[in-house]
Amino acid sequence: MHLGHVTSNVSFAAVAVSFTHTIKALEPFFNAAASQFILGQQIPLTLWLSLAPVVLGVSMASLTELSFNWTGFISAMISNISFTYRSLYSKKAMTDMDSTNIYAYISIIALIVCIPPAVIIEGPQLLKHGFSDGIAKVGLTKFISDLFWVGMFYHLYNQLATNTLERVAPLTHAVGNVLKRVFVIGFSIVIFGNKISTQTGIGTAIAIAGVATYSYIKAKMEEEKRKGKAA
């Protein structure tokens, strides 16, 4: 999971944010492919087709300042693969323990794995410039409070994502994760006063319609499955 977040941030640093979001909008396809070819879960063609407007819509909504370089592209693709395997293997592990315990173990392991490279690669620069520059820019109190709230919201986001994964299929979780990008765009409009283009509006509408289609098809499949068991 943390490999996915690290590579996402590398991609954000290397290319325009919209380009990273566009590549990461392909996550449901990675998830569907992994579910079908690795876990052996049959994904109906109608469900595959319903993913297309979701990806298309989010891509349109994000694609306002396209830039490209291989570092950003490869990092975003690695992030997609990482989050796909995170969902699949976390879901499999939830047969033995609940989502809260799964997330606790993941966080502890990630902390142990991430500390050495973080100290070696970023430690000297952080001590030399990072803290002092940040404090000089916003002040000590705001610097500490911002660090606290970023960490808190980051934790809550991942905790809720893991709890949600316990209750839905990995593919449904991936579709919801893609729709999140539409809400990011919406919040940026409300909070930061960003203007919305016609392309962004159309893309958002297409993405929401795609999620609605996916949800409807998935609900019909679940209903038919229940009827089959009842019979």
Tab-separated table of C-alpha atoms in Angstrom:
chain	number	residue	atom	x	y	z
A	1	MET	CA	0.000	0.000	0.000
A	2	HIS	CA	2.710	2.491	0.973
A	3	LEU	CA	4.627	1.675	-2.219
A	4	GLY	CA	1.508	2.845	-4.053
A	5	HIS	CA	1.437	6.124	-2.125
A	6	VAL	CA	5.182	6.711	-2.560
A	7	THR	CA	5.067	6.142	-6.327
A	8	SER	CA	1.948	8.343	-6.582
A	9	ASN	CA	3.860	11.192	-4.936
A	10	VAL	CA	6.861	10.601	-7.222
A	11	SER	CA	4.515	10.866	-10.203
A	12	PHE	CA	2.883	14.044	-8.816
A	13	ALA	CA	6.351	15.587	-8.504
A	14	ALA	CA	7.414	14.553	-12.012
A	15	VAL	CA	4.348	15.506	-14.083
A	16	ALA	CA	1.159	17.563	-13.869
A	17	VAL	CA	-1.260	16.356	-11.187
A	18	SER	CA	-3.934	15.893	-13.854
A	19	PHE	CA	-1.711	13.469	-15.778
A	20	THR	CA	-1.151	11.301	-12.681
A	21	HIS	CA	-4.896	11.244	-11.968
A	22	THR	CA	-5.540	10.285	-15.586
A	23	ILE	CA	-3.170	7.300	-15.427
A	24	LYS	CA	-4.473	6.253	-12.008
A	25	ALA	CA	-8.012	6.298	-13.422
A	26	LEU	CA	-7.034	2.994	-15.074
A	27	GLU	CA	-6.979	1.283	-11.651
A	28	PRO	CA	-10.354	-0.516	-12.135
A	29	PHE	CA	-9.024	-2.208	-15.280
A	30	PHE	CA	-5.940	-3.413	-13.407
A	31	ASN	CA	-8.192	-4.644	-10.606
A	32	ALA	CA	-10.616	-6.410	-12.941
A	33	ALA	CA	-7.740	-8.108	-14.774
A	34	ALA	CA	-6.109	-9.230	-11.515
A	35	SER	CA	-9.438	-10.473	-10.103
A	36	GLN	CA	-10.117	-12.523	-13.231
A	37	PHE	CA	-6.675	-13.848	-14.123
A	38	ILE	CA	-5.076	-14.161	-10.659
A	39	LEU	CA	-8.007	-14.912	-8.334
A	40	GLY	CA	-10.021	-16.702	-11.007
A	41	GLN	CA	-13.137	-14.582	-10.466
A	42	GLN	CA	-15.143	-14.348	-13.678
A	43	ILE	CA	-15.821	-10.700	-14.600
A	44	PRO	CA	-18.784	-10.454	-17.035
A	45	LEU	CA	-18.335	-8.470	-20.243
A	46	THR	CA	-21.072	-6.018	-19.200
A	47	LEU	CA	-19.081	-5.161	-16.062
A	48	TRP	CA	-15.906	-4.667	-18.115
A	49	LEU	CA	-17.792	-2.335	-20.479
A	50	SER	CA	-19.277	-0.331	-17.590
A	51	LEU	CA	-15.736	0.578	-16.466
A	52	ALA	CA	-15.019	2.380	-19.740
A	53	PRO	CA	-17.137	5.526	-19.096
A	54	VAL	CA	-15.723	5.773	-15.549
A	55	VAL	CA	-12.143	5.872	-16.834
A	56	LEU	CA	-13.064	8.076	-19.809
A	57	GLY	CA	-14.944	10.571	-17.633
A	58	VAL	CA	-12.217	10.909	-15.014
A	59	SER	CA	-9.595	11.243	-17.757
A	60	MET	CA	-11.580	14.057	-19.384
A	61	ALA	CA	-12.078	15.793	-16.044
A	62	SER	CA	-8.375	15.532	-15.189
A	63	LEU	CA	-6.905	16.143	-18.618
A	64	THR	CA	-6.596	19.926	-18.529
A	65	GLU	CA	-2.816	20.357	-18.397
A	66	LEU	CA	-1.326	17.237	-19.911
A	67	SER	CA	2.403	16.780	-19.553
A	68	PHE	CA	4.485	13.658	-19.979
A	69	ASN	CA	7.733	12.105	-18.912
A	70	TRP	CA	8.618	8.480	-18.292
A	71	THR	CA	9.299	8.885	-14.562
A	72	GLY	CA	5.801	10.233	-13.951
A	73	PHE	CA	4.150	7.639	-16.204
A	74	ILE	CA	6.006	4.603	-14.820
A	75	SER	CA	5.502	5.747	-11.204
A	76	ALA	CA	1.752	6.128	-11.744
A	77	MET	CA	1.566	2.669	-13.358
A	78	ILE	CA	3.509	1.103	-10.454
A	79	SER	CA	1.073	2.815	-8.094
A	80	ASN	CA	-1.856	1.244	-9.966
A	81	ILE	CA	-0.306	-2.228	-9.720
A	82	SER	CA	0.561	-1.717	-6.028
A	83	PHE	CA	-2.952	-0.655	-5.070
A	84	THR	CA	-4.435	-3.524	-7.094
A	85	TYR	CA	-2.393	-6.109	-5.209
A	86	ARG	CA	-3.059	-4.263	-1.931
A	87	SER	CA	-6.792	-4.688	-2.492
A	88	LEU	CA	-6.594	-8.334	-3.538
A	89	TYR	CA	-4.284	-9.567	-0.806
A	90	SER	CA	-5.895	-7.449	1.922
A	91	LYS	CA	-9.274	-8.889	0.914
A	92	LYS	CA	-7.894	-12.444	1.105
A	93	ALA	CA	-6.330	-11.761	4.531
A	94	MET	CA	-9.662	-10.489	5.873
A	95	THR	CA	-10.909	-14.065	6.144
A	96	ASP	CA	-8.717	-14.464	9.246
A	97	MET	CA	-8.873	-10.967	10.776
A	98	ASP	CA	-10.926	-7.803	10.406
A	99	SER	CA	-9.989	-4.737	8.364
A	100	THR	CA	-8.853	-2.647	11.357
A	101	ASN	CA	-6.300	-5.276	12.410
A	102	ILE	CA	-5.174	-5.715	8.794
A	103	TYR	CA	-4.526	-1.976	8.505
A	104	ALA	CA	-2.664	-1.945	11.839
A	105	TYR	CA	-0.303	-4.722	10.682
A	106	ILE	CA	0.187	-3.059	7.270
A	107	SER	CA	1.050	0.268	8.938
A	108	ILE	CA	3.574	-1.304	11.324
A	109	ILE	CA	5.299	-3.251	8.525
A	110	ALA	CA	5.315	-0.177	6.258
A	111	LEU	CA	6.863	1.943	9.017
A	112	ILE	CA	9.685	-0.573	9.516
A	113	VAL	CA	10.293	-0.837	5.758
A	114	CYS	CA	10.125	2.912	5.022
A	115	ILE	CA	12.241	4.322	7.877
A	116	PRO	CA	15.700	3.199	6.594
A	117	PRO	CA	15.389	4.562	3.013
A	118	ALA	CA	13.675	7.726	4.300
A	119	VAL	CA	16.520	8.416	6.745
A	120	ILE	CA	19.250	7.558	4.233
A	121	ILE	CA	17.798	9.315	1.167
A	122	GLU	CA	15.932	12.302	2.634
A	123	GLY	CA	17.259	12.577	6.191
A	124	PRO	CA	20.273	14.875	5.562
A	125	GLN	CA	18.310	17.286	3.337
A	126	LEU	CA	15.371	17.297	5.756
A	127	LEU	CA	17.571	18.213	8.694
A	128	LYS	CA	19.566	20.744	6.688
A	129	HIS	CA	16.769	22.548	4.821
A	130	GLY	CA	13.347	20.897	5.195
A	131	PHE	CA	12.376	21.748	8.765
A	132	SER	CA	14.011	25.175	8.845
A	133	ASP	CA	12.552	26.246	5.476
A	134	GLY	CA	9.072	25.041	6.429
A	135	ILE	CA	9.140	26.800	9.821
A	136	ALA	CA	10.511	30.001	8.265
A	137	LYS	CA	7.693	30.007	5.729
A	138	VAL	CA	4.636	29.366	7.961
A	139	GLY	CA	5.869	29.556	11.553
A	140	LEU	CA	6.527	26.781	14.084
A	141	THR	CA	2.937	26.443	15.359
A	142	LYS	CA	1.355	26.152	11.912
A	143	PHE	CA	4.135	23.868	10.700
A	144	ILE	CA	3.521	21.403	13.556
A	145	SER	CA	-0.272	21.636	13.301
A	146	ASP	CA	-0.183	21.113	9.530
A	147	LEU	CA	2.022	18.032	9.970
A	148	PHE	CA	-0.378	16.691	12.588
A	149	TRP	CA	-3.535	17.198	10.510
A	150	VAL	CA	-1.970	15.877	7.306
A	151	GLY	CA	-0.915	12.741	9.187
A	152	MET	CA	-4.326	12.416	10.859
A	153	PHE	CA	-6.317	12.759	7.629
A	154	TYR	CA	-3.910	10.448	5.805
A	155	HIS	CA	-4.437	7.822	8.502
A	156	LEU	CA	-8.228	8.219	8.457
A	157	TYR	CA	-8.325	8.022	4.649
A	158	ASN	CA	-6.398	4.739	4.602
A	159	GLN	CA	-8.277	3.327	7.591
A	160	LEU	CA	-11.667	4.035	6.001
A	161	ALA	CA	-10.457	2.681	2.645
A	162	THR	CA	-9.435	-0.584	4.319
A	163	ASN	CA	-12.718	-0.776	6.274
A	164	THR	CA	-14.631	-0.202	3.030
A	165	LEU	CA	-12.655	-2.964	1.303
A	166	GLU	CA	-13.897	-5.393	3.965
A	167	ARG	CA	-17.487	-4.699	2.880
A	168	VAL	CA	-17.189	-4.639	-0.929
A	169	ALA	CA	-15.399	-6.498	-3.729
A	170	PRO	CA	-11.926	-5.267	-4.759
A	171	LEU	CA	-13.271	-4.119	-8.137
A	172	THR	CA	-16.063	-2.084	-6.520
A	173	HIS	CA	-13.451	-0.562	-4.202
A	174	ALA	CA	-11.320	0.410	-7.222
A	175	VAL	CA	-14.292	2.055	-8.960
A	176	GLY	CA	-15.053	4.048	-5.798
A	177	ASN	CA	-11.403	5.071	-5.617
A	178	VAL	CA	-11.597	6.414	-9.164
A	179	LEU	CA	-14.796	8.340	-8.403
A	180	LYS	CA	-12.881	9.932	-5.525
A	181	ARG	CA	-10.877	11.848	-8.129
A	182	VAL	CA	-14.071	13.531	-9.313
A	183	PHE	CA	-14.769	14.661	-5.741
A	184	VAL	CA	-11.190	15.972	-5.473
A	185	ILE	CA	-11.914	18.144	-8.504
A	186	GLY	CA	-15.254	19.223	-7.000
A	187	PHE	CA	-13.708	20.155	-3.642
A	188	SER	CA	-10.974	22.137	-5.368
A	189	ILE	CA	-13.719	24.159	-7.052
A	190	VAL	CA	-15.568	24.810	-3.782
A	191	ILE	CA	-12.607	25.326	-1.437
A	192	PHE	CA	-10.052	26.997	-3.712
A	193	GLY	CA	-12.453	28.677	-6.137
A	194	ASN	CA	-11.012	26.882	-9.163
A	195	LYS	CA	-13.065	27.464	-12.279
A	196	ILE	CA	-14.555	24.405	-13.961
A	197	SER	CA	-14.187	24.024	-17.721
A	198	THR	CA	-16.829	22.556	-20.018
A	199	GLN	CA	-14.587	19.521	-20.560
A	200	THR	CA	-14.255	18.963	-16.809
A	201	GLY	CA	-18.024	19.226	-16.334
A	202	ILE	CA	-18.770	16.761	-19.137
A	203	GLY	CA	-16.082	14.356	-17.896
A	204	THR	CA	-17.465	14.476	-14.352
A	205	ALA	CA	-20.981	13.730	-15.603
A	206	ILE	CA	-19.742	10.795	-17.707
A	207	ALA	CA	-17.787	9.364	-14.752
A	208	ILE	CA	-20.770	9.597	-12.397
A	209	ALA	CA	-23.016	7.980	-15.033
A	210	GLY	CA	-20.442	5.193	-15.449
A	211	VAL	CA	-20.340	4.529	-11.705
A	212	ALA	CA	-24.143	4.457	-11.619
A	213	THR	CA	-24.143	1.934	-14.502
A	214	TYR	CA	-21.518	-0.204	-12.791
A	215	SER	CA	-23.467	-0.109	-9.497
A	216	TYR	CA	-26.693	-1.104	-11.240
A	217	ILE	CA	-25.075	-4.047	-13.085
A	218	LYS	CA	-23.287	-5.168	-9.915
A	219	ALA	CA	-26.553	-4.980	-7.903
A	220	LYS	CA	-28.381	-7.052	-10.563
A	221	MET	CA	-25.612	-9.657	-10.456
A	222	GLU	CA	-25.804	-9.875	-6.657
A	223	GLU	CA	-29.599	-10.193	-6.830
A	224	GLU	CA	-29.377	-13.025	-9.378
A	225	LYS	CA	-26.740	-14.726	-7.232
A	226	ARG	CA	-29.052	-14.579	-4.180
A	227	LYS	CA	-31.968	-15.929	-6.202
A	228	GLY	CA	-29.760	-18.780	-7.448
A	229	LYS	CA	-28.773	-19.707	-3.880
A	230	ALA	CA	-32.390	-19.502	-2.714
A	231	ALA	CA	-33.482	-21.833	-5.523
